[in-house]
Coordinates of C-alpha atoms in Angstrom, one line a residue:
X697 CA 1.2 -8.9 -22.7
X698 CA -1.1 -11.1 -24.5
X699 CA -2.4 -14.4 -23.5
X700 CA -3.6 -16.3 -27.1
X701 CA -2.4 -13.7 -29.9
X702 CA -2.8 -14.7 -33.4
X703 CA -0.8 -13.9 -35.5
X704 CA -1.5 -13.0 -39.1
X705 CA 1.6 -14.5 -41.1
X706 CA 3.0 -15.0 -44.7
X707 CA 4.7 -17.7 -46.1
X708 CA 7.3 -17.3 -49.1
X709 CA 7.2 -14.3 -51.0
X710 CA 6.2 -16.4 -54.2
X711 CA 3.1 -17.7 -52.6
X712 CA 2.3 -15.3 -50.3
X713 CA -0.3 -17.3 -48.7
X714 CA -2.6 -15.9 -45.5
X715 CA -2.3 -17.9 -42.5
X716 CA -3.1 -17.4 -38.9
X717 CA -1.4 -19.1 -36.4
X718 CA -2.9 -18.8 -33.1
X719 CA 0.2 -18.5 -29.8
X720 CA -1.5 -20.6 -26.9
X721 CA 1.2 -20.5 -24.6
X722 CA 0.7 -22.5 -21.4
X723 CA -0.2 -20.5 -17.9
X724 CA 2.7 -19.7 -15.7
X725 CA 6.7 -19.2 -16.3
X726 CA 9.1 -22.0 -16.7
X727 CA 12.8 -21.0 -15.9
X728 CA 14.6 -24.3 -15.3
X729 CA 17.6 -24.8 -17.3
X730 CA 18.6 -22.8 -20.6
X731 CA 16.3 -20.4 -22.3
X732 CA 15.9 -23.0 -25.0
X733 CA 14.1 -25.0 -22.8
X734 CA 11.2 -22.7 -22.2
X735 CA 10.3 -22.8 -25.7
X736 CA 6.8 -22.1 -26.3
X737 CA 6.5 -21.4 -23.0
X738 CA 6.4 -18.1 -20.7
X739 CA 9.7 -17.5 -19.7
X740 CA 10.3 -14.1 -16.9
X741 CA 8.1 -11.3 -16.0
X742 CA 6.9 -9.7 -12.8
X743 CA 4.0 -8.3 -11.3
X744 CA 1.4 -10.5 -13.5
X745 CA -0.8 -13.4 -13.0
X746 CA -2.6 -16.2 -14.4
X747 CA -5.8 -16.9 -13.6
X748 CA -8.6 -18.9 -15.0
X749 CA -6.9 -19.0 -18.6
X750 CA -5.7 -15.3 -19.1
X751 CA -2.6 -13.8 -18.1
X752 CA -3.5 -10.2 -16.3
X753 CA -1.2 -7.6 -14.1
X754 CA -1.5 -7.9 -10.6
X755 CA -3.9 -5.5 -8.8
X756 CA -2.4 -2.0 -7.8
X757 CA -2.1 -1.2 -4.3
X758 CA -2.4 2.6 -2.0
X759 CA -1.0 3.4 1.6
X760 CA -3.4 3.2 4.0
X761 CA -3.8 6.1 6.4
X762 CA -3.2 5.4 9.8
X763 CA -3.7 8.0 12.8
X764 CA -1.7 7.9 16.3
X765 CA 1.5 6.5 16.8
X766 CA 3.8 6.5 14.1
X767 CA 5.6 3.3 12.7
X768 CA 9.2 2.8 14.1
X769 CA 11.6 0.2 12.2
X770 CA 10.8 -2.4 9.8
X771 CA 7.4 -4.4 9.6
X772 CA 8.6 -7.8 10.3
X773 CA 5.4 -9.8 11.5
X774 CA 1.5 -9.0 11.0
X775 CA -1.7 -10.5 12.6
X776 CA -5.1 -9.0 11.7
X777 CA -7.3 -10.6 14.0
X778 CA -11.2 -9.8 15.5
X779 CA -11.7 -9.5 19.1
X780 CA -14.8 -11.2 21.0
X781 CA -16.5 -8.1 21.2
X782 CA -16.5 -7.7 17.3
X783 CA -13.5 -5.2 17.4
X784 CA -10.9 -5.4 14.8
X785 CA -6.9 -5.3 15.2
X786 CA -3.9 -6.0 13.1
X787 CA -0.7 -6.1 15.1
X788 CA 2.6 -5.4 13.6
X789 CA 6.0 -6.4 14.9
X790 CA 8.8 -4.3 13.6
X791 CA 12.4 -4.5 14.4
X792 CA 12.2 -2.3 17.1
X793 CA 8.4 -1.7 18.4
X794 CA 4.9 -4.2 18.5
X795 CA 1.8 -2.0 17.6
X796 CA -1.8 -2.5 17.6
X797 CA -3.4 -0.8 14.9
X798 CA -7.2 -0.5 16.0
X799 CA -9.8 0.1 13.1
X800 CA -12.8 2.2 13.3
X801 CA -15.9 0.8 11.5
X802 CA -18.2 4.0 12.3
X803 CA -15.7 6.5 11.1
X804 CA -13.3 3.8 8.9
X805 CA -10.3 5.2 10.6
X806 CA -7.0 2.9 11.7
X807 CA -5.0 4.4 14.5
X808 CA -2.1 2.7 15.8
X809 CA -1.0 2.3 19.7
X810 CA 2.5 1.3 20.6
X811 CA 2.6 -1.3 22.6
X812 CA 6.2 -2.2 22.7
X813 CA 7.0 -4.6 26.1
X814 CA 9.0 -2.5 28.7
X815 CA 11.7 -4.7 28.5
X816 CA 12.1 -5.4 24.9
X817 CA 15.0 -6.4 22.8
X818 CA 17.1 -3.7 21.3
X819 CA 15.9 -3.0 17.7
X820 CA 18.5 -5.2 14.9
X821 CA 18.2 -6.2 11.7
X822 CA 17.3 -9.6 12.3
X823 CA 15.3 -9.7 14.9
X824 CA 11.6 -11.1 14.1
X825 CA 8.5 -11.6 15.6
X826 CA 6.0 -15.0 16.2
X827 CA 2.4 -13.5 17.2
X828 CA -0.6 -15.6 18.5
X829 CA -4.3 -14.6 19.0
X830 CA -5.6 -15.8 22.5
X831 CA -9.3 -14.3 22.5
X832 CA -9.3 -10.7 23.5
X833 CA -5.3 -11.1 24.2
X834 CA -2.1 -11.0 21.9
X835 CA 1.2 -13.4 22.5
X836 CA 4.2 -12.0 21.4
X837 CA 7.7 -13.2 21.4
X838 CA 10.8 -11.5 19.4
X839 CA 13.9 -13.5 18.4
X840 CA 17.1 -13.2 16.4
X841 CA 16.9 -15.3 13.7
X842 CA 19.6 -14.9 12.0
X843 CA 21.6 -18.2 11.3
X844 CA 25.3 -16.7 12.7
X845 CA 23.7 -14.9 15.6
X846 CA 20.1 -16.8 16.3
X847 CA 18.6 -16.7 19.7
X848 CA 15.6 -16.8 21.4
X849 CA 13.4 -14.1 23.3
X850 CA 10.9 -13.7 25.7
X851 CA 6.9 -13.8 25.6
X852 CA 4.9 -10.7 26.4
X853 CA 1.4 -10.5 26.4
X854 CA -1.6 -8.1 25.5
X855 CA -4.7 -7.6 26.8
X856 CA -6.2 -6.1 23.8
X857 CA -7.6 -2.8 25.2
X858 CA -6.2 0.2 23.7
X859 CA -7.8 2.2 26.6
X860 CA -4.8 0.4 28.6
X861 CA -1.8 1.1 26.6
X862 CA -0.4 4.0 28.6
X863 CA -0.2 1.7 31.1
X864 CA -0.6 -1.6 30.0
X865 CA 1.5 -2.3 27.0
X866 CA 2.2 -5.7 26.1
X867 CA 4.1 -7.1 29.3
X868 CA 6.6 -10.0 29.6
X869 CA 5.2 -12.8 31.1
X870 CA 7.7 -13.2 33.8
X871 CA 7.2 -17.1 34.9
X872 CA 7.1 -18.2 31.2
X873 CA 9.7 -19.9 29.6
X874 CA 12.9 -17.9 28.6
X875 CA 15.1 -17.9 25.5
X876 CA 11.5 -18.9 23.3
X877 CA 12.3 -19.4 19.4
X878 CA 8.4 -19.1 18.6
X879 CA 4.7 -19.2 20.3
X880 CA 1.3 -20.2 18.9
X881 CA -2.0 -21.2 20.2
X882 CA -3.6 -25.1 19.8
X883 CA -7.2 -25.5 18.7
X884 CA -7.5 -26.7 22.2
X885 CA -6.5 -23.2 23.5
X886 CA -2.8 -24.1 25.4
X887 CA -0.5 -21.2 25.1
X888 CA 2.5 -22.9 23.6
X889 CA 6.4 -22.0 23.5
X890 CA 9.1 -23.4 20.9
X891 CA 12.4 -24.1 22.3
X892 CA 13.1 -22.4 25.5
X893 CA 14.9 -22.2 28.5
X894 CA 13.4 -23.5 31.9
X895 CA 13.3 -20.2 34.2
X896 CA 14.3 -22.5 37.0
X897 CA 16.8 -24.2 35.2
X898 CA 15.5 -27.6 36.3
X899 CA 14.6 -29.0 32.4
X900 CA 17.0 -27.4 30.1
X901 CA 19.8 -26.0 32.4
X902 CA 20.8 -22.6 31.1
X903 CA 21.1 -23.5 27.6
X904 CA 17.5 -23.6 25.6
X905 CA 17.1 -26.4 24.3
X906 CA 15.8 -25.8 20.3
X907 CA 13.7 -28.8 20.3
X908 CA 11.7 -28.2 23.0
X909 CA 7.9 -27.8 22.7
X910 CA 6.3 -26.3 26.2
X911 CA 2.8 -25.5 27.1
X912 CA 1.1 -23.1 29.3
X913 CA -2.1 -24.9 31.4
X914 CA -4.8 -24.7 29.4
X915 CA -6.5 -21.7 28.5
X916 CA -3.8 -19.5 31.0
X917 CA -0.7 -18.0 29.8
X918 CA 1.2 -17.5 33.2
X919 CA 0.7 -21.1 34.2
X920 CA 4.0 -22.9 32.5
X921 CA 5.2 -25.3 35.7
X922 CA 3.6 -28.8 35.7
X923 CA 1.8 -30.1 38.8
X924 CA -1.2 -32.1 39.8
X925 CA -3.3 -29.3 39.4
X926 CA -2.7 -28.1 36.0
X927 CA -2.1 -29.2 32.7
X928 CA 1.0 -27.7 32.0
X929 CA 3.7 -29.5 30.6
X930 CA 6.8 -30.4 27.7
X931 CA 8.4 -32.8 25.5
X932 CA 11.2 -32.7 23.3
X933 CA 11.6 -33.8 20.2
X934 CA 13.5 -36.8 18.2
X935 CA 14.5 -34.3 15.8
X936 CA 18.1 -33.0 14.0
X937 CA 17.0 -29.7 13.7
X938 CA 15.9 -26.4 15.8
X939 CA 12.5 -25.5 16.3
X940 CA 11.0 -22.8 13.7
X941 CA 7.0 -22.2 14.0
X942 CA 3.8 -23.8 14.1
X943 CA 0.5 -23.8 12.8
X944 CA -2.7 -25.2 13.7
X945 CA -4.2 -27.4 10.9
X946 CA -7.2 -29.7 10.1
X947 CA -7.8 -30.2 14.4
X948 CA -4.3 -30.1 14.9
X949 CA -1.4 -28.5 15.3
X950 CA 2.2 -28.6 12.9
X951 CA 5.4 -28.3 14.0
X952 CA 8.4 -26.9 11.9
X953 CA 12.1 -27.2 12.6
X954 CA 14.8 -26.5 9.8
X955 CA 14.7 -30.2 9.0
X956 CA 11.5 -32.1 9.6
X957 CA 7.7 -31.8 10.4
X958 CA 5.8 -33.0 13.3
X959 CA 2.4 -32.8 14.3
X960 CA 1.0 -32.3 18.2
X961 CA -2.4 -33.8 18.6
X962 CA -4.6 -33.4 21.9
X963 CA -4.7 -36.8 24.2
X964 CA -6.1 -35.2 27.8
X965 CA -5.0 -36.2 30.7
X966 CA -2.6 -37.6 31.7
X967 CA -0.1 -36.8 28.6
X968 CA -1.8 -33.9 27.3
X969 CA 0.0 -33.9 24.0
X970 CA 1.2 -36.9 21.8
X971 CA 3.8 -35.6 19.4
X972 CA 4.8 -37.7 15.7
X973 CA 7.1 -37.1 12.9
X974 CA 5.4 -36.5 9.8
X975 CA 8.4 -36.3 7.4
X976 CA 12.5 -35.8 7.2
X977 CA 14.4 -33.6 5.2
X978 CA 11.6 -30.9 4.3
X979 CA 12.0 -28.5 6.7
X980 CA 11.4 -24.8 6.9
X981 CA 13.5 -22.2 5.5
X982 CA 12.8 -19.7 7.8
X983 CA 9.7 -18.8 10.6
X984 CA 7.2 -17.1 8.6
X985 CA 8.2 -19.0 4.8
X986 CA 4.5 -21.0 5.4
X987 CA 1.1 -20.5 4.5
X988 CA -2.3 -22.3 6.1
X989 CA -5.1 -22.2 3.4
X990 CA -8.3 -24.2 3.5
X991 CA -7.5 -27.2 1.7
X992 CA -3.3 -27.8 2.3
X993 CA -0.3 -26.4 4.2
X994 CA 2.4 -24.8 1.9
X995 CA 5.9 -23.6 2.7
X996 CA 9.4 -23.3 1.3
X997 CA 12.1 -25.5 2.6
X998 CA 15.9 -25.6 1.6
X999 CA 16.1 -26.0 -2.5
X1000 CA 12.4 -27.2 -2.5
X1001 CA 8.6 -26.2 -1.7
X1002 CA 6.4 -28.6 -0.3
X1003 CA 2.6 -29.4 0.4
X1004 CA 1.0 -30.9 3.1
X1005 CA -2.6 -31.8 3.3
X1006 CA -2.6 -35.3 5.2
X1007 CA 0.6 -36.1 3.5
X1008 CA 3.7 -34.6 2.5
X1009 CA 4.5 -33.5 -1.4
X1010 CA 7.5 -31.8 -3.0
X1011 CA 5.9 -29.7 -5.7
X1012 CA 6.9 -29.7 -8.7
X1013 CA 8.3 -26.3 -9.3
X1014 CA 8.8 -24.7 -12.8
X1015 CA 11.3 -22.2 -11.7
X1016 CA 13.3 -23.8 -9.0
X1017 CA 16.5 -23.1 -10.7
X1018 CA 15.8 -19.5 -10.7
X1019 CA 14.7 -18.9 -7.5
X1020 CA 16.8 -20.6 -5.5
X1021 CA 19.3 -19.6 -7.7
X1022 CA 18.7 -16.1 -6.8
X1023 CA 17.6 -16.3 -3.2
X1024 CA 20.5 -14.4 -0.9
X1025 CA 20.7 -17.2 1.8
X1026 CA 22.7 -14.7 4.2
X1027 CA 19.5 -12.8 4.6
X1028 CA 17.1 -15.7 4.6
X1029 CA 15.4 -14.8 7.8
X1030 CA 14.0 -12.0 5.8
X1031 CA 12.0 -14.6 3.4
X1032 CA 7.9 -14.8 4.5
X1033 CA 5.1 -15.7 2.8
X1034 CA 1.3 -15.1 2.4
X1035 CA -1.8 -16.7 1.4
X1036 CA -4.1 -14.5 -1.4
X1037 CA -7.6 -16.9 -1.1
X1038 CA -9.0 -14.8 -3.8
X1039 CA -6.6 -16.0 -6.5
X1040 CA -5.9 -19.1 -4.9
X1041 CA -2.3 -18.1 -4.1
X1042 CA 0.3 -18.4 -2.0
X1043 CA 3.5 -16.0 -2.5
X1044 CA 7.0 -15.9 -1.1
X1045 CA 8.9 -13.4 -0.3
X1046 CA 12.6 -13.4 -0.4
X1047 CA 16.1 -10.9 -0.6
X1048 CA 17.9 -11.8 -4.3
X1049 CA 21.4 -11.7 -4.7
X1050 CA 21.2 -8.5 -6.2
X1051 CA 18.7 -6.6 -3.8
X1052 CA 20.6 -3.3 -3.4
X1053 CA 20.8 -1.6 0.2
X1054 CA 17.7 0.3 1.0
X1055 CA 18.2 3.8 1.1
X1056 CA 16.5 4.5 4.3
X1057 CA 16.8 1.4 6.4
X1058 CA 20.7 1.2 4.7
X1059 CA 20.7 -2.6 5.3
X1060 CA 19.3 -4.5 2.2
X1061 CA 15.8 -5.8 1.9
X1062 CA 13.5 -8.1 0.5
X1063 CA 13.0 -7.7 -3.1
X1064 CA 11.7 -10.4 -4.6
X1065 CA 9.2 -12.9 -4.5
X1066 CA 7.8 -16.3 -6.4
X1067 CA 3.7 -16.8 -6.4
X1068 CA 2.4 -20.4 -6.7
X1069 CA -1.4 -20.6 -7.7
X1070 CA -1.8 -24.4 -6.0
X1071 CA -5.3 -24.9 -8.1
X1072 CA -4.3 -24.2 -11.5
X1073 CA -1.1 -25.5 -10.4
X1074 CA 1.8 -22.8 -12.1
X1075 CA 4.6 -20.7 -11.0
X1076 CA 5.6 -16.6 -11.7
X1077 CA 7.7 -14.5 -9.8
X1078 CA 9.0 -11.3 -9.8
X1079 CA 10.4 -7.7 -7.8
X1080 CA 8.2 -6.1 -5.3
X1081 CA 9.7 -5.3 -1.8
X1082 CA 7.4 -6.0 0.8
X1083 CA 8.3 -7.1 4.5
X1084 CA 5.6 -8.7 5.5
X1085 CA 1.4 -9.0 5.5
X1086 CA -2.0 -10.9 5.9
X1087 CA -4.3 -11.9 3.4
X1088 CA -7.0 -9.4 4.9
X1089 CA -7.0 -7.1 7.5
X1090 CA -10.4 -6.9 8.7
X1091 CA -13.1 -5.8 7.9
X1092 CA -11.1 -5.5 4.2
X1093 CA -11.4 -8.1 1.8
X1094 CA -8.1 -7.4 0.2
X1095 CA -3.9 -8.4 1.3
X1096 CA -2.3 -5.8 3.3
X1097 CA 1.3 -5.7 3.2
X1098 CA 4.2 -3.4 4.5
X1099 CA 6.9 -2.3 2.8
X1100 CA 10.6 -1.6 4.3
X1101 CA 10.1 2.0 5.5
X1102 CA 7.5 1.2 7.4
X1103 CA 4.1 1.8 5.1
X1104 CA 1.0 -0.6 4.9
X1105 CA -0.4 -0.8 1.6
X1106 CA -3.6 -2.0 0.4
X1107 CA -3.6 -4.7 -2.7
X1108 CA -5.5 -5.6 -5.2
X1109 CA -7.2 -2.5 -5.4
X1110 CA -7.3 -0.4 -8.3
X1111 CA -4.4 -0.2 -11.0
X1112 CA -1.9 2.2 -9.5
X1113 CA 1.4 0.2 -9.1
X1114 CA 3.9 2.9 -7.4
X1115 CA 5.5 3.3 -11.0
X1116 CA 6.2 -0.1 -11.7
X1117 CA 5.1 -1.5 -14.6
X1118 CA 3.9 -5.6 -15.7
X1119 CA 5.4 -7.4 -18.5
X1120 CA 5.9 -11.2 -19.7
X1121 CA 8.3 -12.3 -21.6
X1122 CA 8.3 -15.7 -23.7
X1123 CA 10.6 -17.8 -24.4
X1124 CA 11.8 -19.0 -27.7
X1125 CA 8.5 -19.0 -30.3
X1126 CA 8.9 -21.4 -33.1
X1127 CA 5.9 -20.4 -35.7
X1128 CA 7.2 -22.6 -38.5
X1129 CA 10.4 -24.8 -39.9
X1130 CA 13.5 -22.8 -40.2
X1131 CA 13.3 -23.8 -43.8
X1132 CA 10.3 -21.0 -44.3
X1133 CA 10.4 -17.3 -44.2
X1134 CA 7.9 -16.1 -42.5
X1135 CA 6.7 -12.1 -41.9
X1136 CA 4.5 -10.8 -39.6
X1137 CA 1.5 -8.7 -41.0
X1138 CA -0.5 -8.5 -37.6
X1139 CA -0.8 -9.2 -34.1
X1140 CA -4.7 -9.7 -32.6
X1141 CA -4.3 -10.0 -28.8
X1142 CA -6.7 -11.4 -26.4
X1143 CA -5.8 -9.8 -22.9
X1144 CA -6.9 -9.0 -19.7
X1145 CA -5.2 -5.4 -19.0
X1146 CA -6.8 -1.9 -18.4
X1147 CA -4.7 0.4 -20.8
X1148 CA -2.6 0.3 -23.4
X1149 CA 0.0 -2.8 -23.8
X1150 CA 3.3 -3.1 -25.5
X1151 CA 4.3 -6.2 -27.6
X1152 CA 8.1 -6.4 -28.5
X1153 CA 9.4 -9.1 -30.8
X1154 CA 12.6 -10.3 -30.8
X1155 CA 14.7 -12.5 -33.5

């Protein structure tokens, strides 16, 4: 890999005049249309970056070692979170199990408590999770999201105390709504569920109804039916499509379903929540394809990514054709994405139409993803299989993310990439008029790499 080579070049034999050419290709790939097209340009590659002018690998990554209860299924859904007393917790949903993994900071140990609901779904391939921080305590709801199949779950709740899990694991919330697609938490602290069925059949029947946004009274998460004396309540929305997630943002909080965006701001009494359409037709390919940063909302909707930071933008993406060329939409539950604040990142990741079946899960997993760094503003992707992740889990200052067996690994952190290896590959070079002939004497790179690197040139 090198970022501005120079090349040391000869012109006709006759002359044989010295001249160095320098190869300032521009950050990121470009793999729209034919290879042609991405002339001068970085074409494919995987596990590499660009960042602040120089093209470098990624960081490696290592398992992290975790005491207690093992693993069980495939990490779906991850929430590293710190409690009010300064403790620290990442909770993992898995196709079959919800665990807290506690960490240690005196002895730097993680040890990991099931606490699976009681009454929890059977484990399958598609099931996900949504998880919420609520102070000290932990909503939870599973669904199947799978397009053929989808449908909705229930919410359980923890109370955060590992002391309690032999007999307090998360536990369904038995006067919440039923059938729930997705939960979050407002700024204003209302415990909120995404299309649902009414327990008592009064607002939706016995059919949930996928645009319906219900909330808890404030700062309670057993409290769902309205009255005078609480401030409870619901409202569906205008909308063509089905509820997906939400996020809070900027003193608000969004609202995606798979074909436009809302927001819910705060009003008080008596309407509690006022509720307007932001945009149409940029909705949100599946439950966990967003990311929140600091300055924007970014997520990945049907054939396009978009941006949101007060206003909705399409990005312009240099290897749309590729990816969503590639993407295996039978398995597009599967896609997720997460936020890397260090490089200014935000990466999706997705199942390709060539992702071979996973020799211990034997259903096929994600292996893919695309990276979008939204401040130098350019695209790479490339093959990693990872399930899900946050961008820290604390106290760490680096991404943690889980691959298909079950596994948490540690990112960014050393060079030690479980035998893969980086590379870039250019597109077409032209260093002169096909009228010339032109020989290569030698290459001076100018890379960002810790060993040795490997140049191949084609013609």
């Amino acid at each position: 890999m090198w970022n501005n080579c120079i090349g040391r070049l000869f012109g006709t034999p006759s002359l044989m005049i010295e001249q160095l050419l320098p190869l300032a290709l521009k950050p990121g790939f470009f793999n729209n249309g034919t290879t042609y097209q991405a002339k001068d340009r970085w074409y494919k590659g995987t596990l590499v970056r660009f960042f602040e002018g120089a093209l470098r690998p990624i960081g490696g990554w290592s398992a992290l070692t975790i005491t207690g209860a093992t693993i069980a299924g495939r990490p779906v859904a991850m929430l590293a979170y710190q409690q009010l007393g300064g403790d620290y917790y990442t909770i993992v949903g898995t196709t079959s199990n919800l665990y807290a993994i506690a960490f240690d900071g005196n002895t730097g140990v993680y040890t990991a408590h099931d606490i699976t609901p009681a009454a929890d779904a059977s484990p399958f391939d598609s099931l996900t999770w949504t998880l919420a921080a609520f102070g000290n305590y932990i909503l939870a709801n599973f669904r199947d999201e799978n397009i053929a199949t989808a449908a909705g779950g229930v919410l359980s709740v923890w109370d955060g105390n590992p002391a309690h899990v032999a007999t307090y694991p998360a536990t369904l919330i038995t006067d919440s709504p039923a059938g729930v697609y997705a939960t979050f938490v407002t700024p204003e602290k209302f415990a909120v569920a995404l299309g649902a069925v009414d327990p008592n059949h009064v607002l939706t029947g016995t059919e949930p109804d996928p645009r319906l946004v219900w909330w808890a009274s404030q700062a309670t998460t057993d409290t769902w039916t309205p009255d005078a004396l609480n401030s409870a309540g619901s409202f569906s929305l205008a909308s063509a499509g089905s509820l997906m997630a939400a996020a809070a943002f900027r003193g608000q909080s969004l609202l995606w379903t798979t074909r436009d965006l809302w927001s819910m701001q705060y009003l008080g009494q008596p309407l509690i929540y006022g509720f307007q359409q932001l945009g149409v037709e940029c909705g949100l390919f599946s439950s966990h394809a967003y990311v929140v940063a600091s300055n924007a909302v970014f997520w990945m909707g049907p054939g396009r990514f978009y941006r949101f930071d007060g206003f909705i933008s399409p990005l312009q993406c240099d290897v749309a054709d590729y990816v969503f060329s590639n993407i295996n939409t039978d398995f597009q539950w599967k896609t997720w994405a997460l936020h890397n604040p260090q490089f200014n990142e935000v990466t999706w990741f997705y199942v390709s139409k060539t992702a071979p079946t996973n020799a211990t899960t034997g259903v096929v997993e994600v292996d893919s993803y695309v990276t979008y760094n939204y401040t130098e503003n350019h695209w790479v992707f490339g093959t990693l299989s990872r399930t899900c992740g946050v961008a820290a889990q604390v106290p760490g200052l680096v991404p943690v993310m889980a691959s298909p067996e079950g596994v948490l690994y540690q990112h960014e952190t050393g060079n030690t990439r479980g035998g893969l290896y980086a590379h870039a590959e250019s597109g077409p070079i032209e260093l002169a008029p096909g009228d010339q002939i032109m020989r290569i004497q030698q290459i001076v790179p100018d890379d960002k790499t810790v060993g040795d690197v490997r140049i191949t040139i084609y013609a």
